[in-house]
Amino acid sequence: MKAVEGKPLPLGVTIAEDRINFSVAVPEGKTCSLLLYEAGCCEPCERIPVVRFVGEVHYIALAGMEADRYEYNYMFDELIVVDPYARALAGRNVWRREYDIQQHEVRGIIQTGTYDWEGDTPLNIPYNEVIAYSLHVRGFTKHSLSKAAHKGTFAGVVEKIPYLSELGINQIHCMPVYEFEECLQYTNYWGYGEGFFFAPKSAYAASGDGVKELKDMVKACHKAGIEVVLEMPFTDKTPKQLMVECLRYYMLEYHIDGFIVNPAVAPMETLFSDPVLKKTKIMRHDMGFQTVMRRFLKGDEGMVGNAIYWLKHNSRQDGIFNSITAHNGFTLHDLVSYDGKHNEANGENNLDGPDYNYSWNCGAEGPTRKKAVLKLRRRQMRNAFFLLLLAQGTPCILGGDEFANSQKGNNNVYCQDNPTGWLDWGKAEKESELFNFVKELIALRKKHPVLYPAKEAEGIDMLCCGMPDVSYHGENAWKIPSEVSSRQLGVYYYGAYADDEDCFVVYNMHWLPHTFALPSLPKEKKWHAAASTKDGILAECRPLENQRLIEVEERTVIMLTGR
């Protein structure tokens, strides 16, 4: 093994036919050495000065080196530094074990192996056809009742693919899966903050090999028609160049379908225009849909206009997705069960987590035996799924909401690596009725392309047929409810624009029943009941006895089809 001429770019480790190149950015004024370790050892066997540099980038190449035999770090003056571009880390395969980098307990792995993708490529599912599902790789299957053989791992997610497929999911959003530090003052369960962004988390791998198991998970998801989107929040200290290179790397090396980034720190214009990432979904969180729909759901006044906007907003144009709930905040069960957050177990005197949740406990705070309260909560959860899945943007379900998973009122489980933060799969059996409702509602959405157009509906007559693609109605047909006190809305989707049946969705979020006038259909067609909060999704649509008026109970959504 000998030092030969190296190259400053690309940063990280690059393997060529006759040499291995090492390149790293070093703070100005500091010396740099390359430390080599026999694989699995915590004492360096070689310390090689890296004296060539361009700007702050120091580089060296080694010829005659057997990459599989070695692991590596850098030493800046006397400080041990793990390569921020390391593709995998040794010594990090046990969750919540504290490691000392200065004692060489964490080391970079030189990736040399090949992987058989079996012809796999990213799926490129159109935005408007996506049904997304947000999960935490560890918390998704860690619960004792998950029935997964490999709990809390990438392999555990693979075991749940049949479940996701049955529900109707075709995209999963994974919270951070890179090598972050979980052993902080409070357990960093979510994984936000600094990390080694290029290296999949070994503690999320049943075998300890995060690289292989993440690829296995992506390949298995793709075979089932499910895209994989990774949340990559980065931090304000992360170099912009690293962010771009990182997303490119995961797309090319792991076939990742999309990323959720923080627009406050990520170079959005660069990512959107990058030719390598051109067909990759670059997404971001947006609270607009969530806030409006939560307020509309619980019956706040003055929300009809905003609800109209979010019911028709198309996600493709700005890379957002719709969600009623997300990991930051209440689960859906808790949204209808608690007026206030209950984060006492986090150890921060209930001061952490969002104060404004736009939630409503339906008459009792937390667990209750009151039948009327429990009935109303079930109704409100169904209404929430109607709002989410009948809106025209890309819907994203928080994992576990489909079986009323609860976090006991905790709206910030960032440190709860325990049953509070994990999905309680025992509820999946108890709440099979809600699961089936969500599954059938997803299928109903997919059945009616007029509900998920590729292009945002404009509310105008583009076919010159006398009917706009979408129109909005109050208790009187063709009259948008403009009163601040109004809490009800009818939305008419004209099926001819999507070679589909007409669909009329009535939302009554008021605590009183209301009677709606129905838009007239051609003489050969009649309005049929297809779904409602009360009756669920009907196996056979039934014609309405009264084709002119429909009475809608309080806090109820009804979907009609014209046929």
XYZ file of C-alpha atoms in Angstrom:
563
model
C 0.000 0.000 0.000
C 1.475 3.353 -1.004
C 0.373 6.967 -1.368
C -0.127 8.166 -4.956
C -1.552 11.247 -6.683
C -5.110 11.868 -5.531
C -8.003 14.136 -6.526
C -9.858 16.736 -4.455
C -13.276 15.799 -5.862
C -15.578 14.100 -5.269
C -15.522 14.432 -1.497
C -15.565 11.170 0.447
C -14.054 7.870 -0.646
C -13.870 6.897 -4.314
C -12.639 3.503 -5.499
C -10.870 3.328 -8.859
C -9.255 0.330 -10.534
C -5.779 0.874 -9.079
C -6.355 3.211 -6.149
C -8.707 4.455 -3.458
C -9.135 8.230 -3.204
C -9.838 10.000 0.107
C -11.028 13.610 0.120
C -12.262 15.696 3.049
C -12.841 19.350 3.912
C -10.561 20.463 6.754
C -10.960 23.699 8.749
C -8.336 26.235 7.803
C -5.130 26.046 9.831
C -5.566 22.420 10.954
C -3.397 19.496 9.917
C -5.021 16.363 8.518
C -4.103 12.686 8.754
C -5.873 9.623 7.422
C -6.376 6.887 10.020
C -6.753 3.316 8.824
C -8.064 0.462 10.974
C -8.192 -3.262 10.452
C -11.921 -3.930 9.984
C -13.598 -4.243 13.384
C -10.641 -2.852 15.370
C -10.713 0.267 17.531
C -7.007 1.034 17.212
C -5.589 2.559 14.023
C -2.960 0.498 12.220
C -1.874 3.363 9.964
C -1.678 7.120 10.337
C -0.934 8.806 7.013
C -0.444 12.598 6.750
C -2.674 14.196 4.093
C -0.663 17.176 2.961
C -2.051 17.991 -0.489
C -5.016 20.346 -0.532
C -7.052 22.721 -2.672
C -8.849 25.412 -0.716
C -9.954 23.546 2.422
C -10.153 20.160 0.707
C -7.356 17.748 1.655
C -6.922 14.614 -0.456
C -4.802 11.525 -0.906
C -5.008 8.276 -2.872
C -3.676 4.880 -1.832
C -2.630 2.186 -4.303
C -2.381 -1.505 -3.480
C -4.980 -1.252 -0.717
C -7.530 -4.003 -0.078
C -10.589 -1.925 0.700
C -12.505 -4.723 2.440
C -9.788 -5.063 5.071
C -9.947 -1.508 6.322
C -12.089 1.130 7.988
C -11.093 4.766 8.278
C -11.319 8.109 10.058
C -9.501 11.419 9.883
C -7.492 13.292 12.493
C -7.607 17.087 12.434
C -4.697 18.111 14.656
C -5.449 15.731 17.569
C -9.222 15.465 17.053
C -10.686 12.269 15.601
C -13.239 13.104 12.880
C -15.630 10.729 11.114
C -15.973 11.476 7.405
C -19.256 13.389 6.899
C -19.421 11.710 3.460
C -18.990 8.180 4.862
C -21.347 5.771 3.078
C -21.613 3.479 6.108
C -20.370 3.464 9.704
C -18.852 0.674 11.792
C -19.591 0.492 15.504
C -23.094 2.001 15.334
C -25.265 -1.084 14.949
C -26.775 -1.143 18.468
C -29.599 1.287 19.240
C -29.077 3.643 22.201
C -25.533 2.509 22.932
C -23.242 5.445 23.626
C -20.119 5.613 21.464
C -16.934 7.650 21.837
C -15.554 8.793 18.507
C -12.351 9.963 20.202
C -11.767 6.358 21.300
C -12.112 5.224 17.671
C -15.392 3.411 18.442
C -17.052 4.786 15.303
C -15.341 4.441 11.928
C -16.133 4.929 8.277
C -16.643 1.835 6.130
C -15.244 1.754 2.601
C -18.144 0.501 0.502
C -16.985 -2.031 -2.105
C -19.833 -4.493 -2.584
C -22.333 -4.661 -5.415
C -26.075 -5.144 -5.032
C -28.430 -7.042 -7.299
C -31.343 -4.685 -7.941
C -32.986 -7.208 -10.252
C -33.821 -4.487 -12.747
C -35.451 -2.221 -10.174
C -35.888 1.496 -10.889
C -37.776 4.344 -9.144
C -41.524 4.070 -9.788
C -42.323 7.683 -10.779
C -45.972 7.448 -9.697
C -47.758 10.697 -10.661
C -48.453 13.013 -7.721
C -52.203 12.849 -8.198
C -52.222 9.030 -7.965
C -50.234 8.828 -4.725
C -51.728 7.609 -1.443
C -48.944 8.234 1.073
C -48.331 6.840 4.552
C -45.932 8.415 7.054
C -43.986 6.110 9.374
C -40.996 5.880 11.703
C -38.935 2.830 10.740
C -38.272 1.826 14.350
C -41.662 2.768 15.821
C -43.643 1.198 12.976
C -42.999 -2.396 14.091
C -41.228 -2.145 17.476
C -44.364 -2.804 19.556
C -44.634 -6.318 20.985
C -47.952 -6.813 19.164
C -46.656 -5.892 15.691
C -46.200 -9.592 14.790
C -43.004 -8.633 12.950
C -40.088 -11.037 13.300
C -37.584 -8.181 12.905
C -39.115 -5.473 15.053
C -38.004 -1.888 14.624
C -36.013 -2.417 11.428
C -36.058 -1.986 7.666
C -36.837 -5.701 7.476
C -39.814 -5.101 9.777
C -41.210 -2.591 7.280
C -40.844 -5.233 4.550
C -42.907 -7.636 6.668
C -45.721 -5.057 6.747
C -45.831 -4.495 2.978
C -48.879 -6.812 2.546
C -50.669 -4.724 5.181
C -49.820 -1.474 3.388
C -50.898 -2.918 0.044
C -54.217 -4.081 1.491
C -54.852 -0.591 2.847
C -54.180 0.891 -0.603
C -50.887 2.677 0.088
C -48.474 3.297 -2.798
C -45.938 5.589 -1.124
C -44.302 5.581 2.321
C -42.646 8.568 3.992
C -39.835 7.473 6.312
C -38.582 9.692 9.108
C -34.757 10.039 9.195
C -33.000 6.730 8.447
C -29.415 8.028 8.361
C -26.862 7.724 11.162
C -28.054 10.268 13.718
C -27.124 10.425 17.388
C -29.969 9.125 19.543
C -28.134 9.305 22.889
C -28.699 12.946 23.827
C -30.031 14.469 27.080
C -33.416 13.161 26.001
C -33.486 10.218 23.614
C -33.451 11.526 20.043
C -36.058 9.034 18.869
C -37.090 10.968 15.764
C -33.546 11.496 14.486
C -33.502 15.240 13.802
C -30.294 17.225 14.120
C -26.746 16.552 13.001
C -25.945 13.211 11.444
C -23.950 11.294 8.890
C -26.454 11.798 6.132
C -24.946 9.415 3.552
C -24.900 6.401 5.886
C -28.122 4.385 6.525
C -28.654 3.711 10.217
C -27.194 0.334 11.106
C -29.344 0.102 14.252
C -32.370 -0.021 11.921
C -31.019 -3.198 10.323
C -31.750 -6.639 11.757
C -28.374 -7.840 10.449
C -26.518 -4.652 11.366
C -25.957 -3.892 7.672
C -28.006 -0.755 7.078
C -26.828 -0.383 3.489
C -28.099 -3.758 2.332
C -31.316 -3.739 4.353
C -32.374 -0.267 3.180
C -31.846 -1.437 -0.406
C -33.783 -4.622 0.351
C -36.644 -2.527 1.739
C -36.742 -0.214 -1.276
C -36.642 -3.124 -3.717
C -39.400 -4.983 -1.881
C -41.567 -1.849 -1.739
C -41.088 -1.236 -5.446
C -42.088 -4.800 -6.265
C -45.343 -4.087 -4.411
C -45.852 -0.796 -6.272
C -44.933 1.355 -3.261
C -42.621 4.358 -3.560
C -40.120 5.160 -0.807
C -39.681 8.800 0.229
C -37.041 9.755 2.810
C -37.307 12.703 5.154
C -33.972 14.572 4.983
C -34.348 17.612 7.252
C -30.603 18.473 7.386
C -29.695 21.455 9.600
C -28.699 25.068 9.055
C -25.077 23.952 9.524
C -25.223 21.422 6.679
C -23.361 22.651 3.570
C -25.697 23.198 0.629
C -23.362 21.215 -1.628
C -23.599 18.225 0.698
C -27.411 18.368 0.611
C -27.500 18.195 -3.173
C -24.895 15.429 -3.365
C -26.685 13.471 -0.631
C -30.049 13.423 -2.410
C -28.367 12.497 -5.677
C -26.574 9.661 -3.914
C -29.715 8.161 -2.374
C -31.597 8.424 -5.635
C -28.800 6.761 -7.632
C -27.535 4.265 -5.053
C -30.788 3.385 -3.251
C -33.407 4.104 -5.962
C -35.228 6.473 -3.588
C -38.355 7.967 -5.177
C -38.475 11.272 -3.328
C -37.333 13.372 -0.407
C -38.969 15.638 2.161
C -36.669 18.580 2.912
C -36.831 21.715 4.987
C -37.125 24.724 2.646
C -35.700 26.961 5.375
C -32.294 25.285 5.006
C -32.331 23.371 1.705
C -31.488 25.025 -1.652
C -34.932 24.403 -3.153
C -34.354 26.036 -6.532
C -31.156 24.057 -6.991
C -32.871 20.798 -6.068
C -35.854 21.436 -8.351
C -33.590 22.290 -11.288
C -30.946 19.611 -10.743
C -30.889 17.396 -13.881
C -30.147 14.230 -11.900
C -33.115 14.820 -9.577
C -35.464 16.027 -12.305
C -37.891 13.081 -11.984
C -37.432 12.677 -8.242
C -40.124 14.075 -5.944
C -38.749 16.974 -3.907
C -41.334 17.593 -1.203
C -41.828 19.713 1.888
C -44.141 19.895 4.877
C -46.871 22.531 4.736
C -49.305 23.244 7.565
C -51.939 24.989 5.451
C -54.171 21.996 4.717
C -53.802 20.615 8.238
C -54.732 23.818 10.035
C -57.733 24.617 7.842
C -59.151 21.108 7.828
C -58.742 20.661 11.570
C -60.648 23.875 12.173
C -63.322 22.996 9.601
C -63.622 19.527 11.173
C -64.331 20.813 14.668
C -66.795 23.403 13.431
C -64.934 26.716 13.597
C -66.721 29.523 11.799
C -65.337 31.282 8.743
C -63.521 28.237 7.306
C -65.561 27.478 4.176
C -63.498 29.650 1.811
C -60.202 28.173 2.998
C -61.659 24.667 2.851
C -62.610 25.230 -0.803
C -59.019 26.238 -1.590
C -57.480 23.168 0.028
C -60.065 20.754 -1.349
C -58.955 21.591 -4.893
C -55.265 22.465 -4.455
C -52.967 20.245 -6.524
C -49.763 19.068 -4.806
C -47.673 18.741 -7.946
C -47.085 22.442 -8.408
C -45.341 23.099 -5.095
C -44.231 19.697 -3.814
C -46.489 19.582 -0.764
C -48.840 16.878 0.447
C -52.024 16.950 2.498
C -52.180 15.611 6.032
C -54.632 16.026 8.880
C -52.050 14.704 11.325
C -48.270 14.214 11.299
C -45.593 12.991 13.688
C -45.292 16.551 15.019
C -48.616 16.886 16.816
C -51.551 14.730 17.840
C -52.479 11.447 16.217
C -55.983 11.450 14.738
C -57.398 9.601 17.743
C -55.868 12.163 20.083
C -56.993 15.073 17.884
C -60.607 14.172 18.714
C -59.865 13.107 22.310
C -57.843 15.960 23.846
C -58.281 19.722 24.003
C -54.727 20.225 25.265
C -51.370 18.493 24.983
C -50.205 16.090 27.700
C -46.437 15.919 27.323
C -45.558 15.571 30.997
C -43.652 12.323 30.340
C -41.168 14.231 28.161
C -39.640 15.814 31.259
C -40.058 19.425 30.122
C -43.013 20.425 32.318
C -45.385 20.124 29.360
C -43.752 23.178 27.752
C -42.593 21.353 24.619
C -44.682 20.591 21.560
C -47.155 22.841 19.724
C -49.632 24.733 21.917
C -52.192 25.268 19.155
C -53.506 21.959 17.883
C -57.015 22.956 16.722
C -58.239 19.810 18.447
C -61.517 19.051 20.231
C -62.071 16.309 22.777
C -65.762 15.851 21.851
C -66.893 16.432 25.419
C -64.390 14.664 27.688
C -60.624 15.002 28.063
C -58.798 11.766 27.256
C -60.071 8.252 27.987
C -63.775 8.040 28.750
C -66.635 5.539 28.964
C -69.280 8.002 27.850
C -70.949 6.366 24.881
C -72.054 9.637 23.303
C -68.505 11.002 23.413
C -67.002 7.820 21.968
C -69.603 7.760 19.189
C -68.849 11.374 18.271
C -65.109 10.707 18.254
C -65.565 7.799 15.842
C -67.705 10.038 13.619
C -65.100 12.813 13.659
C -62.285 10.424 12.718
C -64.316 9.257 9.726
C -65.028 12.871 8.772
C -61.301 13.609 8.939
C -60.550 10.780 6.511
C -63.235 12.104 4.154
C -61.615 15.546 4.220
C -58.182 14.044 3.570
C -59.007 11.451 0.931
C -61.598 13.388 -1.068
C -59.396 16.480 -1.395
C -57.589 16.652 -4.728
C -54.051 17.065 -3.398
C -51.760 14.162 -2.494
C -53.062 12.617 0.767
C -50.691 11.363 3.455
C -51.980 9.244 6.348
C -50.044 9.246 9.613
C -49.148 5.641 10.336
C -51.598 4.140 12.818
C -54.388 6.671 12.283
C -56.239 4.026 10.289
C -56.696 2.039 13.517
C -56.976 4.961 15.967
C -53.443 4.727 17.373
C -53.009 6.934 20.436
C -50.032 8.650 22.071
C -52.040 9.369 25.235
C -52.300 13.065 24.413
C -48.572 13.536 23.824
C -48.130 15.760 20.772
C -44.328 15.678 20.701
C -43.047 12.101 21.117
C -39.559 12.994 19.847
C -38.025 11.334 22.930
C -40.568 8.560 23.551
C -38.794 5.422 22.354
C -41.370 3.244 24.070
C -44.987 2.115 23.521
C -46.134 5.758 23.644
C -44.159 6.544 20.495
C -44.593 3.147 18.817
C -47.639 2.017 16.861
C -49.917 -0.087 19.056
C -50.816 -2.969 16.744
C -53.190 -4.330 19.370
C -55.556 -1.535 18.342
C -55.375 -2.691 14.726
C -57.452 -5.727 15.687
C -59.811 -3.788 17.960
C -60.398 -1.061 15.364
C -60.826 -3.254 12.293
C -64.022 -1.359 11.440
C -62.102 1.920 11.077
C -59.348 0.173 9.101
C -61.884 -1.256 6.677
C -63.558 2.138 6.334
C -60.233 3.779 5.412
C -59.336 0.950 3.029
C -62.687 1.227 1.255
C -62.503 5.030 1.135
C -59.070 4.836 -0.511
C -60.509 2.382 -3.037
C -63.445 4.749 -3.652
C -61.030 7.604 -4.372
C -59.067 5.452 -6.813
C -62.309 4.388 -8.509
C -63.241 7.991 -9.364
C -60.501 9.811 -11.314
C -62.570 12.990 -11.182
C -61.474 13.166 -7.524
C -57.750 13.186 -8.346
C -57.150 15.040 -11.633
C -53.587 15.445 -12.898
C -54.222 19.160 -13.357
C -55.849 21.327 -10.713
C -59.544 21.929 -11.336
C -60.248 25.519 -12.361
C -63.954 25.903 -11.722
C -64.685 26.878 -15.319
C -66.432 25.283 -18.304
C -63.432 24.082 -20.299
C -65.434 21.581 -22.399
C -68.038 24.120 -23.514
C -70.684 21.764 -22.165
C -72.380 24.169 -19.795
C -70.746 22.683 -16.669
C -67.526 23.664 -14.876
C -65.074 20.945 -13.840
C -65.768 21.727 -10.182
C -68.388 23.933 -8.500
C -69.287 24.817 -4.911
C -72.706 24.890 -3.305
C -74.418 25.696 -0.036
C -77.863 24.710 1.091
C -79.004 26.329 -2.135
C -77.501 24.789 -5.271
C -74.924 26.923 -7.118
C -74.656 29.368 -4.257
C -71.375 29.314 -2.361
C -72.062 29.780 1.350
C -70.529 33.156 2.188
C -71.757 33.655 5.752
C -69.070 33.596 8.425
C -71.334 31.312 10.454
C -71.567 28.715 7.660
C -70.033 25.332 8.400
C -71.401 23.393 5.442
C -70.356 22.972 1.821
C -71.283 20.954 -1.245
C -68.673 20.189 -3.944
C -69.791 19.049 -7.402
C -67.202 17.282 -9.582
C -68.407 17.013 -13.186
C -67.411 13.540 -14.361
C -67.086 14.289 -18.101
C -63.735 15.957 -17.422
C -62.273 12.621 -16.323
C -64.467 10.112 -18.195
C -66.120 9.384 -14.863
C -69.458 9.662 -13.083
C -70.477 12.971 -11.557
C -69.644 13.176 -7.856
C -71.283 15.436 -5.282
C -69.712 15.594 -1.821
C -71.602 17.299 0.990
C -69.747 18.384 4.125
C -71.860 19.368 7.123
C -69.438 20.215 9.923
C -72.162 22.013 11.893
C -73.624 20.561 15.082
C -77.073 20.885 13.497
C -78.560 19.033 10.511
C -78.942 20.907 7.215
C -80.926 20.301 4.048
C -79.126 20.742 0.730
C -80.675 21.313 -2.687
C -79.108 18.906 -5.192
C -77.728 20.153 -8.524
C -79.877 18.852 -11.374
C -78.630 15.917 -13.446
C -79.575 15.076 -17.058
C -82.950 13.292 -17.171
C -81.420 9.864 -17.734
C -79.307 10.101 -14.567
C -80.097 9.970 -10.859
C -78.173 10.763 -7.710
C -77.049 7.670 -5.779
C -75.636 7.437 -2.263
C -72.062 6.085 -2.443
C -70.608 6.775 1.002
C -71.292 8.613 4.239
C -69.910 9.095 7.702
C -72.819 7.128 9.138
C -73.052 4.221 6.679
C -69.460 3.970 5.482
C -68.698 3.068 1.872
C -71.653 1.281 0.306
C -71.016 -1.933 -1.588
C -73.886 -1.036 -3.916
C -74.837 2.586 -4.569
C -78.514 3.223 -3.892
C -80.651 5.863 -5.637
C -82.017 8.669 -3.497
C -85.781 8.768 -3.065
C -85.715 12.554 -3.241
C -83.652 13.774 -6.201
C -84.078 17.437 -5.334
C -83.178 17.660 -1.631
C -81.023 15.756 0.827
C -80.979 16.160 4.579
C -77.503 15.788 6.052
C -77.146 15.015 9.735
C -74.904 17.073 11.994
C -71.140 16.487 11.627
C -71.593 14.266 8.584
C -70.084 13.885 5.129
C -72.033 12.290 2.272
C -70.781 11.393 -1.194
C -73.233 10.970 -4.067
C -72.630 9.756 -7.604
C -74.692 10.597 -10.651
C -75.477 7.617 -12.840
